mmCIF file of C-alpha atoms and ligand atoms in Angstrom:
data_model
loop_
_atom_site.group_PDB
_atom_site.id
_atom_site.type_symbol
_atom_site.label_atom_id
_atom_site.label_comp_id
_atom_site.label_asym_id
_atom_site.label_seq_id
_atom_site.Cartn_x
_atom_site.Cartn_y
_atom_site.Cartn_z
ATOM 1 C CA UNK A 1 -8.037 -2.696 10.167
ATOM 2 C CA UNK A 2 -4.932 -4.732 8.772
ATOM 3 C CA UNK A 3 -4.974 -3.963 5.001
ATOM 4 C CA UNK A 4 -4.129 -6.541 2.353
ATOM 5 C CA UNK A 5 -1.540 -7.070 -0.313
ATOM 6 C CA UNK A 6 -3.002 -9.735 -2.708
ATOM 7 C CA UNK A 7 -1.861 -11.429 -5.720
ATOM 8 C CA UNK A 8 -2.953 -13.404 -8.347
ATOM 9 C CA UNK A 9 -0.927 -15.056 -11.356
ATOM 10 C CA UNK A 10 -3.677 -15.897 -13.213
ATOM 11 C CA UNK A 11 -2.353 -18.937 -15.469
ATOM 12 C CA UNK A 12 1.143 -18.227 -14.979
ATOM 13 C CA UNK A 13 3.490 -19.919 -12.826
ATOM 14 C CA UNK A 14 5.485 -23.719 -13.147
ATOM 15 C CA UNK A 15 6.897 -25.174 -10.084
ATOM 16 C CA UNK A 16 10.649 -22.908 -10.442
ATOM 17 C CA UNK A 17 8.203 -20.083 -10.078
ATOM 18 C CA UNK A 18 8.344 -20.395 -6.471
ATOM 19 C CA UNK A 19 11.699 -19.226 -5.933
ATOM 20 C CA UNK A 20 9.696 -15.961 -5.931
ATOM 21 C CA UNK A 21 7.395 -17.114 -3.119
ATOM 22 C CA UNK A 22 10.667 -17.406 -1.002
ATOM 23 C CA UNK A 23 12.283 -13.972 -2.453
ATOM 24 C CA UNK A 24 9.239 -12.499 -0.565
ATOM 25 C CA UNK A 25 8.794 -14.419 2.462
ATOM 26 C CA UNK A 26 12.237 -13.458 2.713
ATOM 27 C CA UNK A 27 11.961 -9.883 1.938
ATOM 28 C CA UNK A 28 8.744 -9.951 4.083
ATOM 29 C CA UNK A 29 9.452 -11.828 7.272
ATOM 30 C CA UNK A 30 6.586 -9.934 9.596
ATOM 31 C CA UNK A 31 4.867 -7.282 7.495
ATOM 32 C CA UNK A 32 2.609 -5.057 8.691
ATOM 33 C CA UNK A 33 -0.562 -5.756 6.856
ATOM 34 C CA UNK A 34 -1.486 -9.058 5.680
ATOM 35 C CA UNK A 35 -0.113 -9.809 2.165
ATOM 36 C CA UNK A 36 -1.304 -12.905 -0.540
ATOM 37 C CA UNK A 37 -0.896 -15.255 -3.114
ATOM 38 C CA UNK A 38 -3.338 -17.275 -5.115
ATOM 39 C CA UNK A 39 -1.370 -18.719 -7.774
ATOM 40 C CA UNK A 40 -3.408 -21.382 -10.253
ATOM 41 C CA UNK A 41 -4.324 -24.895 -8.253
ATOM 42 C CA UNK A 42 -1.375 -26.901 -9.622
ATOM 43 C CA UNK A 43 1.136 -24.588 -7.116
ATOM 44 C CA UNK A 44 -1.193 -24.072 -4.302
ATOM 45 C CA UNK A 45 -0.110 -26.528 -1.863
ATOM 46 C CA UNK A 46 3.537 -26.368 -3.038
ATOM 47 C CA UNK A 47 3.757 -22.714 -2.833
ATOM 48 C CA UNK A 48 1.248 -22.555 0.575
ATOM 49 C CA UNK A 49 4.620 -24.786 1.771
ATOM 50 C CA UNK A 50 7.284 -22.510 0.425
ATOM 51 C CA UNK A 51 5.341 -19.613 1.955
ATOM 52 C CA UNK A 52 5.780 -19.755 5.719
ATOM 53 C CA UNK A 53 3.996 -18.597 8.368
ATOM 54 C CA UNK A 54 3.711 -13.976 7.293
ATOM 55 C CA UNK A 55 2.448 -15.115 3.901
ATOM 56 C CA UNK A 56 -0.916 -16.565 3.281
ATOM 57 C CA UNK A 57 -1.746 -18.300 0.197
ATOM 58 C CA UNK A 58 -5.281 -19.248 -1.350
ATOM 59 C CA UNK A 59 -6.735 -20.177 -4.799
ATOM 60 C CA UNK A 60 -8.233 -18.297 -7.963
ATOM 61 C CA UNK A 61 -11.948 -19.813 -8.340
ATOM 62 C CA UNK A 62 -13.420 -22.715 -6.350
ATOM 63 C CA UNK A 63 -16.854 -24.841 -7.281
ATOM 64 C CA UNK A 64 -19.921 -23.924 -5.164
ATOM 65 C CA UNK A 65 -20.135 -27.971 -4.181
ATOM 66 C CA UNK A 66 -17.973 -29.704 -1.430
ATOM 67 C CA UNK A 67 -17.414 -32.404 -3.985
ATOM 68 C CA UNK A 68 -19.238 -34.698 -6.781
ATOM 69 C CA UNK A 69 -18.938 -34.649 -10.639
ATOM 70 C CA UNK A 70 -17.482 -31.601 -11.793
ATOM 71 C CA UNK A 71 -14.757 -32.330 -14.306
ATOM 72 C CA UNK A 72 -11.361 -29.766 -13.955
ATOM 73 C CA UNK A 73 -12.841 -27.941 -10.531
ATOM 74 C CA UNK A 74 -11.521 -27.699 -7.003
ATOM 75 C CA UNK A 75 -13.780 -27.199 -4.168
ATOM 76 C CA UNK A 76 -13.223 -24.651 -1.377
ATOM 77 C CA UNK A 77 -12.352 -27.875 0.952
ATOM 78 C CA UNK A 78 -9.529 -28.571 -1.570
ATOM 79 C CA UNK A 79 -8.342 -25.005 -1.589
ATOM 80 C CA UNK A 80 -7.780 -25.654 2.739
ATOM 81 C CA UNK A 81 -6.619 -29.236 2.379
ATOM 82 C CA UNK A 82 -4.064 -27.463 -0.364
ATOM 83 C CA UNK A 83 -3.075 -24.860 2.545
ATOM 84 C CA UNK A 84 -4.973 -21.693 1.038
ATOM 85 C CA UNK A 85 -6.474 -19.496 3.160
ATOM 86 C CA UNK A 86 -8.224 -17.789 0.774
ATOM 87 C CA UNK A 87 -9.381 -17.343 -2.637
ATOM 88 C CA UNK A 88 -11.003 -15.661 -4.894
ATOM 89 C CA UNK A 89 -14.600 -15.884 -6.560
ATOM 90 C CA UNK A 90 -16.261 -13.376 -9.119
ATOM 91 C CA UNK A 91 -12.755 -12.563 -11.135
ATOM 92 C CA UNK A 92 -13.613 -10.736 -14.128
ATOM 93 C CA UNK A 93 -12.348 -13.423 -16.451
ATOM 94 C CA UNK A 94 -13.992 -16.088 -14.607
ATOM 95 C CA UNK A 95 -17.450 -13.883 -15.389
ATOM 96 C CA UNK A 96 -16.365 -13.611 -18.627
ATOM 97 C CA UNK A 97 -14.766 -16.667 -19.557
ATOM 98 C CA UNK A 98 -16.961 -19.116 -17.669
ATOM 99 C CA UNK A 99 -20.362 -16.752 -17.968
ATOM 100 C CA UNK A 100 -20.253 -16.747 -14.096
ATOM 101 C CA UNK A 101 -22.943 -14.869 -12.681
ATOM 102 C CA UNK A 102 -23.611 -13.062 -9.499
ATOM 103 C CA UNK A 103 -25.840 -15.893 -8.388
ATOM 104 C CA UNK A 104 -22.968 -18.674 -9.299
ATOM 105 C CA UNK A 105 -20.256 -16.106 -7.589
ATOM 106 C CA UNK A 106 -22.368 -15.741 -4.126
ATOM 107 C CA UNK A 107 -22.671 -19.418 -4.182
ATOM 108 C CA UNK A 108 -18.610 -19.996 -4.462
ATOM 109 C CA UNK A 109 -18.436 -17.243 -1.627
ATOM 110 C CA UNK A 110 -20.568 -19.096 0.161
ATOM 111 C CA UNK A 111 -18.714 -22.804 -0.022
ATOM 112 C CA UNK A 112 -15.687 -21.020 0.687
ATOM 113 C CA UNK A 113 -16.925 -19.111 3.906
ATOM 114 C CA UNK A 114 -18.644 -22.520 4.801
ATOM 115 C CA UNK A 115 -14.971 -24.314 4.525
ATOM 116 C CA UNK A 116 -13.127 -21.154 6.673
ATOM 117 C CA UNK A 117 -11.687 -19.919 3.967
ATOM 118 C CA UNK A 118 -11.214 -15.908 3.504
ATOM 119 C CA UNK A 119 -13.765 -15.034 -0.063
ATOM 120 C CA UNK A 120 -11.786 -12.293 -2.203
ATOM 121 C CA UNK A 121 -15.053 -10.915 -3.622
ATOM 122 C CA UNK A 122 -14.704 -8.948 -7.389
ATOM 123 C CA UNK A 123 -16.650 -6.618 -9.043
ATOM 124 C CA UNK A 124 -16.268 -4.326 -11.728
ATOM 125 C CA UNK A 125 -17.627 -2.397 -14.672
ATOM 126 C CA UNK A 126 -16.641 -2.688 -18.128
ATOM 127 C CA UNK A 127 -15.534 0.237 -20.414
ATOM 128 C CA UNK A 128 -19.673 0.718 -21.316
ATOM 129 C CA UNK A 129 -20.823 0.659 -18.130
ATOM 130 C CA UNK A 130 -18.208 3.649 -17.439
ATOM 131 C CA UNK A 131 -19.246 5.493 -20.102
ATOM 132 C CA UNK A 132 -22.794 5.255 -20.039
ATOM 133 C CA UNK A 133 -22.884 6.544 -16.318
ATOM 134 C CA UNK A 134 -23.661 3.415 -14.986
ATOM 135 C CA UNK A 135 -20.712 2.670 -12.822
ATOM 136 C CA UNK A 136 -22.002 2.769 -9.325
ATOM 137 C CA UNK A 137 -25.183 0.724 -10.279
ATOM 138 C CA UNK A 138 -23.528 -1.716 -12.380
ATOM 139 C CA UNK A 139 -20.934 -2.504 -9.255
ATOM 140 C CA UNK A 140 -23.963 -2.128 -6.387
ATOM 141 C CA UNK A 141 -26.041 -4.705 -8.705
ATOM 142 C CA UNK A 142 -22.490 -6.986 -8.410
ATOM 143 C CA UNK A 143 -22.289 -5.792 -4.362
ATOM 144 C CA UNK A 144 -25.934 -6.785 -3.700
ATOM 145 C CA UNK A 145 -25.022 -10.433 -5.543
ATOM 146 C CA UNK A 146 -21.990 -11.487 -5.277
ATOM 147 C CA UNK A 147 -21.398 -10.694 -1.665
ATOM 148 C CA UNK A 148 -23.402 -13.423 0.912
ATOM 149 C CA UNK A 149 -25.821 -12.800 3.712
ATOM 150 C CA UNK A 150 -22.927 -14.300 6.011
ATOM 151 C CA UNK A 151 -20.663 -12.179 5.076
ATOM 152 C CA UNK A 152 -18.422 -10.651 7.855
ATOM 153 C CA UNK A 153 -15.175 -8.032 7.928
ATOM 154 C CA UNK A 154 -13.395 -11.598 8.936
ATOM 155 C CA UNK A 155 -14.469 -13.523 6.158
ATOM 156 C CA UNK A 156 -14.893 -11.336 3.333
ATOM 157 C CA UNK A 157 -12.994 -8.907 1.099
ATOM 158 C CA UNK A 158 -14.505 -7.487 -1.873
ATOM 159 C CA UNK A 159 -12.546 -6.162 -4.692
ATOM 160 C CA UNK A 160 -12.851 -3.356 -6.607
ATOM 161 C CA UNK A 161 -11.979 -4.272 -10.447
ATOM 162 C CA UNK A 162 -12.811 -2.039 -13.282
ATOM 163 C CA UNK A 163 -12.373 -4.423 -16.264
ATOM 164 C CA UNK A 164 -11.447 -1.602 -18.629
ATOM 165 C CA UNK A 165 -8.309 -1.858 -16.301
ATOM 166 C CA UNK A 166 -7.127 -4.980 -15.399
ATOM 167 C CA UNK A 167 -3.952 -5.852 -17.278
ATOM 168 C CA UNK A 168 -4.125 -2.990 -19.680
ATOM 169 C CA UNK A 169 -1.932 -0.408 -18.123
ATOM 170 C CA UNK A 170 -5.186 2.290 -17.458
ATOM 171 C CA UNK A 171 -6.596 3.502 -13.906
ATOM 172 C CA UNK A 172 -9.152 5.353 -12.712
ATOM 173 C CA UNK A 173 -8.316 8.805 -11.310
ATOM 174 C CA UNK A 174 -7.927 8.592 -7.258
ATOM 175 C CA UNK A 175 -11.531 10.345 -7.771
ATOM 176 C CA UNK A 176 -13.370 7.657 -9.627
ATOM 177 C CA UNK A 177 -11.390 5.214 -7.328
ATOM 178 C CA UNK A 178 -12.926 6.803 -4.167
ATOM 179 C CA UNK A 179 -16.397 7.595 -5.738
ATOM 180 C CA UNK A 180 -16.712 3.567 -6.478
ATOM 181 C CA UNK A 181 -14.722 2.126 -3.237
ATOM 182 C CA UNK A 182 -16.784 4.873 -1.042
ATOM 183 C CA UNK A 183 -20.340 3.727 -2.341
ATOM 184 C CA UNK A 184 -19.270 0.204 -1.933
ATOM 185 C CA UNK A 185 -18.543 0.800 1.532
ATOM 186 C CA UNK A 186 -22.007 2.510 1.882
ATOM 187 C CA UNK A 187 -24.041 -0.275 1.153
ATOM 188 C CA UNK A 188 -21.991 -3.161 2.734
ATOM 189 C CA UNK A 189 -22.610 -0.586 6.039
ATOM 190 C CA UNK A 190 -26.088 -0.179 4.752
ATOM 191 C CA UNK A 191 -26.984 -3.959 5.037
ATOM 192 C CA UNK A 192 -24.360 -5.394 7.303
ATOM 193 C CA UNK A 193 -23.958 -2.904 10.291
ATOM 194 C CA UNK A 194 -20.677 -1.212 11.368
ATOM 195 C CA UNK A 195 -18.997 -4.655 11.108
ATOM 196 C CA UNK A 196 -18.685 -3.847 7.581
ATOM 197 C CA UNK A 197 -16.748 -0.774 8.210
ATOM 198 C CA UNK A 198 -14.130 -2.518 8.858
ATOM 199 C CA UNK A 199 -14.517 -5.162 5.533
ATOM 200 C CA UNK A 200 -11.684 -4.700 3.273
ATOM 201 C CA UNK A 201 -11.552 -2.914 -0.245
ATOM 202 C CA UNK A 202 -9.163 -3.849 -2.145
ATOM 203 C CA UNK A 203 -8.465 -1.951 -5.779
ATOM 204 C CA UNK A 204 -7.529 -3.768 -8.173
ATOM 205 C CA UNK A 205 -6.428 -2.783 -12.188
ATOM 206 C CA UNK A 206 -2.823 -2.314 -13.524
ATOM 207 C CA UNK A 207 -1.776 -0.967 -9.775
ATOM 208 C CA UNK A 208 1.921 -1.246 -9.741
ATOM 209 C CA UNK A 209 4.670 0.253 -7.289
ATOM 210 C CA UNK A 210 4.981 3.435 -8.855
ATOM 211 C CA UNK A 211 1.377 3.886 -8.417
ATOM 212 C CA UNK A 212 0.358 2.105 -5.465
ATOM 213 C CA UNK A 213 1.274 4.848 -2.953
ATOM 214 C CA UNK A 214 -1.187 7.625 -4.589
ATOM 215 C CA UNK A 215 -3.811 5.179 -4.853
ATOM 216 C CA UNK A 216 -3.685 3.531 -1.176
ATOM 217 C CA UNK A 217 -3.932 6.583 0.105
ATOM 218 C CA UNK A 218 -7.567 6.870 -1.801
ATOM 219 C CA UNK A 219 -10.842 6.866 1.058
ATOM 220 C CA UNK A 220 -11.678 3.285 1.460
ATOM 221 C CA UNK A 221 -8.953 1.630 -0.639
ATOM 222 C CA UNK A 222 -7.629 -1.196 2.856
ATOM 223 C CA UNK A 223 -4.992 -2.742 0.106
ATOM 224 C CA UNK A 224 -4.572 -3.873 -3.543
ATOM 225 C CA UNK A 225 -5.257 -7.280 -5.537
ATOM 226 C CA UNK A 226 -2.677 -7.772 -7.946
ATOM 227 C CA UNK A 227 -1.569 -9.654 -11.165
ATOM 228 C CA UNK A 228 0.635 -8.344 -13.102
ATOM 229 C CA UNK A 229 2.859 -7.087 -10.829
ATOM 230 C CA UNK A 230 3.201 -9.836 -8.207
ATOM 231 C CA UNK A 231 3.879 -12.404 -10.389
ATOM 232 C CA UNK A 232 8.287 -11.059 -9.205
ATOM 233 C CA UNK A 233 9.141 -10.463 -5.764
ATOM 234 C CA UNK A 234 10.725 -7.741 -6.266
ATOM 235 C CA UNK A 235 7.542 -6.232 -7.946
ATOM 236 C CA UNK A 236 4.817 -6.851 -5.148
ATOM 237 C CA UNK A 237 7.597 -5.822 -2.602
ATOM 238 C CA UNK A 238 7.313 -2.376 -3.992
ATOM 239 C CA UNK A 239 3.375 -2.357 -3.452
ATOM 240 C CA UNK A 240 3.613 -4.437 -0.263
ATOM 241 C CA UNK A 241 5.990 -1.934 1.385
ATOM 242 C CA UNK A 242 3.671 0.999 0.118
ATOM 243 C CA UNK A 243 0.994 -0.795 1.213
ATOM 244 C CA UNK A 244 2.885 -0.983 4.790
ATOM 245 C CA UNK A 245 3.576 3.023 4.638
ATOM 246 C CA UNK A 246 0.284 4.100 4.461
HETATM 247 C C1 PEP B 1 -6.163 -9.288 -11.525
HETATM 248 O O1 PEP B 1 -5.544 -10.311 -11.819
HETATM 249 O O2 PEP B 1 -6.629 -9.521 -10.907
HETATM 250 C C2 PEP B 1 -5.410 -8.140 -12.231
HETATM 251 C C3 PEP B 1 -6.074 -5.994 -11.653
HETATM 252 O O3 PEP B 1 -4.375 -7.334 -13.067
HETATM 253 P P1 PEP B 1 -3.647 -6.451 -13.125
HETATM 254 O O4 PEP B 1 -2.805 -6.209 -11.885
HETATM 255 O O5 PEP B 1 -2.141 -7.415 -14.128
HETATM 256 O O6 PEP B 1 -4.065 -5.682 -13.533
#
């Protein structure tokens, strides 16, 4: 499978930040892994133009419906129209800030799939869940509830992002990451069959160039979803290089 280095710019980036994507495209004219940046929606069209063909772009969210009276939302069709190929759904910040349930996340992922976008479905436990020994149950329930029935290796990516590791500088041990990724893989294969062996499983949560090598060596880690360290081409480039070498 082709591994995936995905960047989530969150609510960061103005037009002058497009130089970062130009620099990234110049540094990686033909990477041996897939590279994705998900900028804020305001930049998606311009970034898609600037990224060229070697780097994909995507949105950080989409509405489940195609169009209508949903002020402030964007549809999967709009993401595609702006040049995006992927959409992140169910990021923990959306689950928390916008009360997104697994059913909502699943509906958004279904909208993505029916629009020929690749859905990056995010799951992850809170620190309370982990300390209560509930990690595999919580993540397993999220995977079951958020990943749509039409998921395939071609149209779906699952990102395991422990909530307590996002933007905190804290990272689970490699054993903890491997335990969750192995469990997600087993659940997906049990539900979807052999094709799910190739659904890409990303780790996300304080990934940096300095810890990427060891994380990418963990079983069933097929790439990363990166927040803070995706904003600068030089930082994200180090992660891409580590993924290419893994
Ligand atoms: C994220 O935004 O999905 C993320 C993992 O953020 P960070 O890399 O900054 O922890």
